[in-house]
Tab-separated table of C-alpha atoms in Angstrom:
chain	number	residue	atom	x	y	z
A	36	MET	CA	58.561	82.392	83.294
A	37	SER	CA	61.036	82.722	86.256
A	38	ARG	CA	63.322	85.163	87.412
A	39	ASP	CA	65.800	82.896	85.769
A	40	HIS	CA	64.188	82.261	82.245
A	41	ILE	CA	63.652	85.760	81.355
A	42	GLN	CA	62.122	85.645	77.191
A	43	ILE	CA	61.642	89.075	76.218
A	44	ALA	CA	59.342	87.802	73.226
A	45	GLY	CA	55.899	89.777	73.689
A	46	ALA	CA	56.679	90.831	77.405
A	47	GLU	CA	55.655	92.792	78.999
A	48	VAL	CA	57.906	96.073	79.995
A	49	ALA	CA	57.544	99.539	82.511
A	50	VAL	CA	60.281	102.420	81.361
A	51	VAL	CA	60.170	104.291	84.745
A	52	GLY	CA	60.827	107.168	83.141
A	53	GLY	CA	59.959	109.294	80.320
A	54	SER	CA	63.044	111.021	79.281
A	55	ILE	CA	65.506	110.193	76.661
A	56	ALA	CA	66.438	106.916	78.389
A	57	GLY	CA	63.506	106.842	79.095
A	58	CYS	CA	62.488	106.886	74.834
A	59	ALA	CA	65.244	105.154	73.858
A	60	THR	CA	65.053	102.086	76.633
A	61	ALA	CA	61.422	101.738	75.303
A	62	LEU	CA	62.194	101.727	72.074
A	63	ALA	CA	64.865	98.994	72.687
A	64	ALA	CA	62.981	97.184	74.434
A	65	HIS	CA	60.485	97.266	71.560
A	66	ARG	CA	63.375	96.161	68.456
A	67	ALA	CA	64.158	93.164	70.727
A	68	GLY	CA	60.789	92.171	70.168
A	69	ALA	CA	58.303	92.960	73.414
A	70	GLY	CA	54.841	92.411	73.320
A	71	ARG	CA	53.853	95.890	75.107
A	72	VAL	CA	55.683	98.516	76.168
A	73	THR	CA	54.221	101.128	79.189
A	74	ILE	CA	56.284	104.459	79.191
A	75	TYR	CA	55.674	105.565	82.867
A	76	GLU	CA	56.755	109.677	83.107
A	77	ARG	CA	56.080	111.385	86.697
A	78	THR	CA	55.842	115.167	85.174
A	79	THR	CA	52.813	116.770	83.323
A	80	GLY	CA	55.016	119.975	81.928
A	81	ARG	CA	56.039	119.292	77.736
A	82	LEU	CA	58.470	117.763	77.999
A	83	ALA	CA	58.699	118.503	74.137
A	84	ASP	CA	59.783	122.343	75.251
A	85	ARG	CA	63.004	121.380	77.256
A	86	GLY	CA	65.612	124.487	75.739
A	87	VAL	CA	68.688	123.108	77.419
A	88	GLY	CA	71.607	121.725	75.388
A	89	LEU	CA	73.805	118.907	75.196
A	90	ALA	CA	76.901	117.748	72.670
A	91	VAL	CA	77.834	114.377	71.457
A	92	HIS	CA	81.288	113.456	69.996
A	93	ASN	CA	81.721	112.795	66.514
A	94	ALA	CA	82.820	109.031	67.118
A	95	ARG	CA	80.099	108.522	69.162
A	96	TYR	CA	76.688	110.137	67.017
A	97	ALA	CA	78.454	107.675	64.434
A	98	GLU	CA	78.307	105.094	66.798
A	99	LEU	CA	74.731	105.489	67.746
A	100	ALA	CA	73.559	106.412	64.181
A	101	ALA	CA	74.782	102.936	63.066
A	102	ALA	CA	72.971	101.445	66.457
A	103	GLY	CA	69.786	104.031	65.537
A	104	TYR	CA	69.323	106.848	67.926
A	105	LEU	CA	70.626	109.479	66.503
A	106	ASP	CA	70.910	110.382	62.721
A	107	ALA	CA	71.076	113.689	60.503
A	108	ALA	CA	67.448	114.655	60.573
A	109	MET	CA	67.713	115.313	63.970
A	110	PRO	CA	68.465	119.146	64.845
A	111	TRP	CA	71.744	119.931	65.687
A	112	VAL	CA	75.208	122.581	64.707
A	113	ARG	CA	78.835	121.206	64.404
A	114	LEU	CA	81.093	122.469	66.593
A	115	THR	CA	84.674	122.118	65.673
A	116	THR	CA	86.528	124.540	68.373
A	117	ARG	CA	86.894	124.884	71.595
A	118	ARG	CA	88.519	128.546	72.809
A	119	TRP	CA	89.669	129.418	76.415
A	120	TYR	CA	89.225	132.765	77.630
A	121	VAL	CA	90.268	134.924	81.019
A	122	ARG	CA	88.946	137.867	82.613
A	123	ASP	CA	91.552	140.545	81.291
A	124	GLY	CA	90.530	144.256	82.589
A	125	SER	CA	87.626	145.532	80.065
A	126	ALA	CA	88.496	143.146	76.830
A	127	PRO	CA	84.967	142.532	75.848
A	128	LEU	CA	85.442	138.982	74.998
A	129	GLY	CA	88.530	138.718	77.592
A	130	ARG	CA	92.050	136.555	76.940
A	131	GLN	CA	92.532	133.164	74.783
A	132	VAL	CA	94.654	130.986	76.953
A	133	ALA	CA	94.260	128.386	74.446
A	134	VAL	CA	92.687	126.490	71.884
A	135	LEU	CA	91.958	123.230	71.094
A	136	PRO	CA	90.020	120.859	69.477
A	137	PHE	CA	86.630	120.394	70.209
A	138	PRO	CA	84.134	117.542	67.408
A	139	PHE	CA	80.795	118.003	69.021
A	140	ARG	CA	77.795	117.374	67.831
A	141	SER	CA	75.387	119.837	69.621
A	142	TYR	CA	71.457	119.688	70.563
A	143	CYS	CA	69.117	120.742	72.025
A	144	TRP	CA	67.074	118.654	74.545
A	145	GLY	CA	63.761	119.152	73.892
A	146	PRO	CA	63.537	118.721	69.781
A	147	LEU	CA	65.673	115.228	70.780
A	148	TRP	CA	63.790	113.951	73.112
A	149	GLN	CA	60.959	114.660	71.408
A	150	GLU	CA	62.012	112.736	67.440
A	151	LEU	CA	63.146	109.460	70.162
A	152	ARG	CA	59.302	109.412	71.564
A	153	ARG	CA	58.146	110.105	67.979
A	154	ARG	CA	60.020	106.771	66.918
A	155	LEU	CA	58.854	104.289	69.145
A	156	PRO	CA	55.600	102.526	67.822
A	157	GLU	CA	52.069	103.619	67.947
A	158	ASP	CA	50.757	100.601	70.848
A	159	THR	CA	53.690	102.589	72.887
A	160	THR	CA	51.891	104.060	75.827
A	161	PHE	CA	52.557	106.812	77.327
A	162	ARG	CA	51.185	107.440	81.133
A	163	PRO	CA	52.617	111.875	82.238
A	164	GLY	CA	51.542	112.310	85.439
A	165	VAL	CA	51.871	108.844	87.624
A	166	ARG	CA	54.465	108.817	89.939
A	167	VAL	CA	55.189	105.497	90.674
A	168	ALA	CA	55.606	105.564	93.881
A	169	ALA	CA	57.409	101.721	94.743
A	170	VAL	CA	58.925	98.707	92.535
A	171	SER	CA	58.454	94.895	93.744
A	172	ASP	CA	60.546	91.692	92.096
A	173	ALA	CA	59.282	88.944	92.170
A	174	GLU	CA	60.320	85.458	90.784
A	175	ASP	CA	57.286	86.053	88.036
A	176	GLY	CA	57.550	89.839	87.460
A	177	ALA	CA	57.755	92.724	89.020
A	178	ALA	CA	55.392	95.733	90.061
A	179	LEU	CA	54.615	98.923	89.993
A	180	HIS	CA	52.978	100.137	92.810
A	181	LEU	CA	51.644	104.110	91.738
A	182	ASP	CA	50.307	106.688	93.587
A	183	GLY	CA	47.471	108.846	92.616
A	184	VAL	CA	46.228	107.193	89.747
A	185	GLU	CA	42.523	106.766	89.231
A	186	GLY	CA	42.197	105.759	85.348
A	187	GLY	CA	43.824	105.859	82.379
A	188	GLU	CA	45.506	103.628	79.822
A	189	GLY	CA	48.626	101.052	80.878
A	190	SER	CA	49.414	97.886	80.457
A	191	GLY	CA	49.641	94.943	82.653
A	192	GLU	CA	48.557	93.389	84.746
A	193	ARG	CA	46.220	95.732	87.227
A	194	GLN	CA	45.119	95.770	90.283
A	195	HIS	CA	43.715	98.390	92.700
A	196	THR	CA	45.122	97.997	96.538
A	197	GLY	CA	43.801	100.764	97.777
A	198	ALA	CA	42.776	104.895	97.898
A	199	GLY	CA	44.879	105.872	95.052
A	200	ARG	CA	46.889	103.665	94.830
A	201	ARG	CA	46.970	100.403	92.136
A	202	THR	CA	49.885	97.749	91.373
A	203	GLU	CA	50.331	96.772	88.057
A	204	ARG	CA	52.735	93.816	87.146
A	205	PHE	CA	55.039	93.564	84.070
A	206	ASP	CA	57.448	90.734	82.955
A	207	LEU	CA	60.613	93.628	83.156
A	208	VAL	CA	60.652	96.704	84.327
A	209	ILE	CA	63.566	99.146	83.181
A	210	GLY	CA	64.329	102.107	85.724
A	211	ALA	CA	64.926	105.469	83.412
A	212	ASP	CA	63.569	107.983	86.010
A	213	GLY	CA	67.543	109.451	86.837
A	214	TYR	CA	69.652	109.770	89.859
A	215	ARG	CA	66.223	109.814	92.667
A	216	SER	CA	65.461	106.115	90.406
A	217	VAL	CA	62.767	104.383	93.102
A	218	VAL	CA	63.627	101.638	90.894
A	219	ARG	CA	67.199	102.064	91.715
A	220	ASP	CA	65.977	102.155	95.782
A	221	THR	CA	64.199	98.968	94.889
A	222	ALA	CA	67.239	97.518	93.348
A	223	PHE	CA	69.963	98.641	95.871
A	224	PRO	CA	68.596	99.505	99.018
A	225	GLY	CA	71.051	102.762	100.413
A	226	VAL	CA	72.930	103.711	96.582
A	227	ARG	CA	72.626	106.765	96.819
A	228	PRO	CA	74.164	109.900	94.935
A	229	GLY	CA	77.043	112.208	96.290
A	230	TYR	CA	77.288	115.564	96.387
A	231	ALA	CA	80.206	117.242	94.823
A	232	GLY	CA	79.993	120.521	96.537
A	233	TYR	CA	79.490	122.902	93.598
A	234	LEU	CA	76.148	123.424	90.962
A	235	ALA	CA	75.900	123.576	87.387
A	236	TRP	CA	73.773	126.772	86.706
A	237	ARG	CA	71.749	126.497	83.349
A	238	GLY	CA	70.373	128.658	81.384
A	239	ALA	CA	70.214	130.235	76.801
A	240	VAL	CA	69.663	132.500	75.187
A	241	PRO	CA	67.324	133.028	71.668
A	242	ALA	CA	70.772	133.782	69.059
A	243	ASP	CA	69.216	136.570	67.699
A	244	ARG	CA	69.506	138.615	70.956
A	245	LEU	CA	73.434	138.574	71.122
A	246	THR	CA	72.916	141.845	68.897
A	247	GLU	CA	72.109	143.244	71.605
A	248	LEU	CA	75.016	143.308	74.085
A	249	GLY	CA	76.228	146.226	71.825
A	250	PHE	CA	80.344	146.067	72.913
A	251	PRO	CA	82.230	148.972	71.882
A	252	GLY	CA	84.779	147.576	68.489
A	253	LEU	CA	82.462	143.998	68.343
A	254	PRO	CA	81.507	143.422	65.459
A	255	ALA	CA	77.626	141.789	66.026
A	256	ASP	CA	78.533	138.227	66.657
A	257	PRO	CA	82.149	138.283	67.478
A	258	TRP	CA	82.206	133.735	68.127
A	259	ALA	CA	81.836	131.666	65.378
A	260	GLU	CA	78.744	129.224	65.129
A	261	GLU	CA	81.449	126.086	65.691
A	262	ASP	CA	82.673	127.166	69.162
A	263	CYS	CA	82.667	126.061	72.060
A	264	ILE	CA	84.007	128.345	74.804
A	265	TYR	CA	85.453	127.894	77.706
A	266	GLY	CA	85.722	130.371	80.648
A	267	VAL	CA	87.999	129.719	82.935
A	268	PHE	CA	88.044	131.915	86.685
A	269	PRO	CA	89.412	130.619	90.412
A	270	GLY	CA	86.616	128.671	90.945
A	271	GLY	CA	84.737	127.591	89.210
A	272	HIS	CA	84.137	127.767	84.072
A	273	VAL	CA	81.198	128.609	82.012
A	274	ILE	CA	81.051	126.070	79.142
A	275	ILE	CA	78.972	128.276	75.861
A	276	TYR	CA	77.441	126.597	72.916
A	277	ARG	CA	75.294	127.793	70.187
A	278	ILE	CA	72.123	124.149	70.309
A	279	PRO	CA	69.113	125.197	67.019
A	280	ASP	CA	66.488	125.774	69.550
A	281	GLY	CA	63.687	123.429	66.593
A	282	ARG	CA	62.154	126.021	64.943
A	283	GLY	CA	65.343	126.913	62.408
A	284	GLY	CA	67.110	129.189	64.719
A	285	ARG	CA	69.812	128.982	67.002
A	286	ARG	CA	70.634	129.708	70.795
A	287	ALA	CA	73.892	130.019	72.863
A	288	ASN	CA	73.339	127.044	75.605
A	289	TRP	CA	75.372	128.341	78.415
A	290	VAL	CA	76.568	126.051	81.758
A	291	LEU	CA	77.885	127.662	84.621
A	292	TYR	CA	79.787	125.773	87.319
A	293	THR	CA	81.100	127.420	90.956
A	294	ALA	CA	80.312	125.808	94.168
A	295	PRO	CA	77.087	128.111	95.930
A	296	PRO	CA	78.601	130.911	97.644
A	297	ALA	CA	79.805	129.702	101.536
A	298	GLY	CA	77.762	129.243	104.736
A	299	LEU	CA	73.987	129.256	102.826
A	300	ASP	CA	72.505	125.954	103.528
A	301	LEU	CA	70.497	124.485	100.356
A	302	GLY	CA	69.731	121.152	101.350
A	303	LEU	CA	71.932	119.504	98.595
A	304	ASP	CA	73.389	116.558	101.225
A	305	THR	CA	69.647	114.571	99.360
A	306	PRO	CA	69.136	115.028	96.110
A	307	THR	CA	68.231	117.679	94.855
A	308	SER	CA	67.502	120.570	92.121
A	309	LEU	CA	66.891	123.911	91.836
A	310	PRO	CA	64.191	124.525	88.582
A	311	PRO	CA	63.559	127.453	87.175
A	312	GLY	CA	61.616	129.905	88.860
A	313	THR	CA	62.728	129.205	92.659
A	314	LEU	CA	67.097	130.762	92.413
A	315	THR	CA	66.993	132.926	95.719
A	316	ASP	CA	68.237	135.989	95.911
A	317	ALA	CA	71.212	135.143	97.640
A	318	LEU	CA	71.456	132.556	94.826
A	319	TYR	CA	70.861	135.466	92.586
A	320	ALA	CA	73.602	137.681	93.620
A	321	HIS	CA	76.149	135.182	93.400
A	322	PHE	CA	75.238	134.502	90.319
A	323	ALA	CA	75.263	138.141	88.864
A	324	HIS	CA	78.735	138.641	91.238
A	325	VAL	CA	80.849	135.620	89.234
A	326	THR	CA	79.046	137.194	85.458
A	327	ASP	CA	79.680	141.042	86.102
A	328	GLU	CA	83.463	140.890	88.125
A	329	LEU	CA	84.904	137.742	87.336
A	330	LEU	CA	84.019	136.418	83.703
A	331	PRO	CA	84.538	138.593	80.913
A	332	PRO	CA	81.974	140.890	79.768
A	333	TYR	CA	80.690	139.629	76.953
A	334	TRP	CA	80.823	135.994	78.393
A	335	GLY	CA	78.414	137.686	81.064
A	336	GLY	CA	76.677	139.593	79.713
A	337	LEU	CA	75.498	136.562	77.303
A	338	MET	CA	74.066	135.162	80.480
A	339	ARG	CA	72.960	137.908	81.528
A	340	LEU	CA	70.065	138.177	78.926
A	341	THR	CA	68.845	134.589	80.510
A	342	PRO	CA	65.927	136.040	82.495
A	343	ARG	CA	65.815	135.022	86.869
A	344	GLN	CA	63.007	132.681	86.263
A	345	GLU	CA	64.069	130.696	83.346
A	346	VAL	CA	67.717	130.177	85.045
A	347	PHE	CA	68.038	126.578	87.462
A	348	ILE	CA	70.548	124.846	88.999
A	349	GLN	CA	71.715	121.315	88.590
A	350	PRO	CA	73.553	120.236	92.067
A	351	MET	CA	76.294	117.961	91.577
A	352	TYR	CA	76.111	114.803	92.040
A	353	ASP	CA	78.117	111.191	91.034
A	354	PHE	CA	77.517	107.621	91.558
A	355	THR	CA	77.457	103.938	90.370
A	356	ALA	CA	75.195	101.486	90.459
A	357	PRO	CA	77.256	98.312	91.332
A	358	ARG	CA	74.621	96.796	88.750
A	359	TYR	CA	73.163	97.504	86.086
A	360	THR	CA	70.352	94.127	86.620
A	361	THR	CA	68.986	91.761	89.713
A	362	GLY	CA	65.407	89.409	88.751
A	363	ARG	CA	63.098	90.920	87.104
A	364	LEU	CA	64.346	95.142	87.030
A	365	LEU	CA	66.629	97.135	85.051
A	366	LEU	CA	68.845	100.560	85.127
A	367	ALA	CA	69.805	102.665	82.447
A	368	GLY	CA	70.902	106.346	82.296
A	369	ASP	CA	71.089	108.427	85.460
A	370	ALA	CA	69.047	105.469	86.781
A	371	ALA	CA	72.612	103.872	86.797
A	372	THR	CA	75.376	106.012	86.530
A	373	VAL	CA	75.567	109.419	87.406
A	374	ALA	CA	78.623	111.384	86.441
A	375	ARG	CA	79.092	115.054	86.394
A	376	PRO	CA	78.216	116.915	83.388
A	377	HIS	CA	82.095	117.738	82.773
A	378	THR	CA	82.269	114.415	80.598
A	379	GLY	CA	80.919	115.002	77.555
A	380	ALA	CA	78.394	112.380	77.401
A	381	GLY	CA	75.325	112.307	79.734
A	382	ALA	CA	72.969	111.841	76.886
A	383	VAL	CA	75.775	109.997	74.657
A	384	LYS	CA	75.505	107.337	78.143
A	385	ALA	CA	72.098	107.015	77.821
A	386	LEU	CA	72.008	105.988	74.243
A	387	GLN	CA	74.132	103.234	75.032
A	388	ASP	CA	73.330	101.701	77.671
A	389	ALA	CA	69.748	101.442	74.667
A	390	ALA	CA	71.702	99.622	72.292
A	391	ALA	CA	73.673	97.928	74.529
A	392	LEU	CA	70.114	96.762	75.822
A	393	GLU	CA	68.555	95.863	72.862
A	394	ALA	CA	71.250	93.606	71.844
A	395	ALA	CA	71.191	92.283	75.388
A	396	LEU	CA	67.349	91.306	74.924
A	397	HIS	CA	67.879	90.179	71.439
A	398	ALA	CA	71.129	87.753	73.130
A	399	LEU	CA	68.169	86.508	75.586
A	400	GLN	CA	66.887	83.259	73.464
A	401	GLU	CA	70.584	82.221	73.334
A	402	ARG	CA	72.406	83.339	76.180
A	403	PRO	CA	70.857	83.958	79.715
A	404	ASP	CA	73.651	85.354	80.665
A	405	ALA	CA	73.292	88.934	78.238
A	406	LEU	CA	71.697	91.252	81.054
A	407	ALA	CA	73.735	90.019	83.453
A	408	ALA	CA	76.679	91.176	80.539
A	409	TYR	CA	74.862	94.630	79.598
A	410	GLY	CA	74.988	95.378	83.354
A	411	ALA	CA	78.384	94.912	83.553
A	412	GLU	CA	79.864	95.968	80.588
A	413	ARG	CA	77.566	99.110	80.865
A	414	GLY	CA	79.108	99.627	84.829
A	415	LYS	CA	82.201	99.720	83.398
A	416	THR	CA	82.369	102.703	80.986
A	417	GLY	CA	79.818	104.346	84.456
A	418	ARG	CA	82.649	103.348	86.954
A	419	THR	CA	84.572	105.361	84.161
A	420	MET	CA	83.213	107.832	83.367
A	421	VAL	CA	82.512	109.607	86.807
A	422	GLU	CA	86.437	108.686	87.938
A	423	LEU	CA	86.044	111.160	84.899
A	424	GLY	CA	83.730	113.758	86.071
A	425	ARG	CA	86.067	114.128	89.448
A	426	ARG	CA	89.349	114.316	87.827
A	427	LEU	CA	87.794	117.155	85.366
A	428	GLY	CA	85.996	119.233	88.434
A	429	ARG	CA	89.154	118.763	90.360
A	430	PHE	CA	90.748	120.580	87.576
A	431	LEU	CA	87.676	123.024	86.109
A	432	VAL	CA	86.239	124.322	90.079
A	433	GLN	CA	87.417	122.960	92.809
A	434	ASP	CA	91.255	122.953	92.214
A	435	THR	CA	92.106	125.443	89.274
A	436	PRO	CA	95.098	126.617	88.387
A	437	ASP	CA	96.622	129.598	88.002
A	438	TRP	CA	94.678	130.063	84.578
A	439	HIS	CA	96.405	134.565	84.348
A	440	THR	CA	99.662	132.438	84.104
A	441	MET	CA	98.605	129.562	81.489
A	442	GLY	CA	99.022	129.208	77.535
A	443	GLN	CA	98.515	126.269	74.961
A	444	ALA	CA	100.876	124.447	76.575
A	445	GLY	CA	99.961	124.074	79.959
A	446	VAL	CA	95.938	124.063	78.480
A	447	GLU	CA	96.828	121.089	76.960
A	448	ALA	CA	98.657	119.080	79.452
A	449	ALA	CA	97.040	120.095	82.057
A	450	TRP	CA	93.990	118.806	79.777
A	451	ALA	CA	95.021	115.788	79.303
A	452	ALA	CA	96.352	114.968	82.903
A	453	ALA	CA	93.148	115.130	83.873
A	454	ASP	CA	91.083	113.270	80.363
A	455	GLY	CA	93.330	110.569	80.826
A	456	SER	CA	91.647	107.943	80.032
A	457	GLY	CA	90.828	109.991	76.600
A	458	ALA	CA	87.246	109.217	77.929
A	459	PHE	CA	86.106	113.196	77.026
A	460	GLY	CA	82.686	112.181	74.978
A	461	GLY	CA	82.610	108.855	76.236
A	462	ARG	CA	83.791	106.067	75.609
A	463	GLU	CA	83.611	103.718	72.247
A	464	LEU	CA	80.596	101.344	72.549
A	465	LYS	CA	81.137	97.726	72.880
A	466	SER	CA	79.608	95.815	69.947
């Protein structure tokens, strides 16, 4: 097959990255008729154990369910209402300043990934603990250059190229390897995520632990399961909502957005993350200040129930690749576009990428330009979400209003101005 005449039927396909985007795009390739699909995941830990939350807009869920990438069997929690609170003296919950609709379904990352993984055909090869060091693209196929691989199962033509280095060749390579994508580095050298200047701190708490908070005058569970909480303060906010824990119970998932302490050099200009167990004393002291002094006592106390060693940090980056396809290389998920999580659409975009890619691969025989069309349409969506994330970041973190003077009408107007395109929760999936 030449570069211009890709045949998906029977093709050998590699997916770099084994998270939600990777499993979804592998499923897309299988459904489109690929011969064998191999997934390469650099981590060796159990992805199914990841306990952070994500939310999917009801309208986007309906589209993705129709496309076969989500369904009601996946554990979820129904969310309907977004309540905005500001600190007000010692009032445990603070003062409610606004109530907005929130038509979303919440999921736990690990169980959702596990469901997608289970849907892959048995002949899918999943190779954890394999680092793709480089990718090359040629007329007759693409190659992965793997470090430290001594054996194991896989697909494609294999060739040893030196100690600890192996080359494996494929008809197509899908880059679903996140914002530090090696596939994107090959496809579009020099395209790098840009640091936004602030952080997302993340954690979760088993719902049965919330009774430990014990504020006088409050019931043991003072917020409804369908509520999503926005706790706002100068220079940031926290979002709190319940998610399934994968075992029939619930967890309170929280994401705190605020800038790091002034003068602290975290080396964030180079894309990185701070996984659980790596918080420095200075970072944790800043976290404690925000939870104890800036947020209402109940919501700050809820966050402090997360053990320090389980709190992790995602620096905020954003970018979009100029295209999603080049030669035998395709991009999906965060490898193609990273929008700040304020958009409420990170997982949605990855699953939409997979659904659109499946349709494009099916259409290749009749439309040789189908992959280019996939890249153009998904690239347009990616740019929209990046711009939305930046507007919401300015409103909610970087240039926050005086929340104490805001009421229902003020919050509604400010939100409408920030979400001018109506894309919160994700753009409509084009059929």
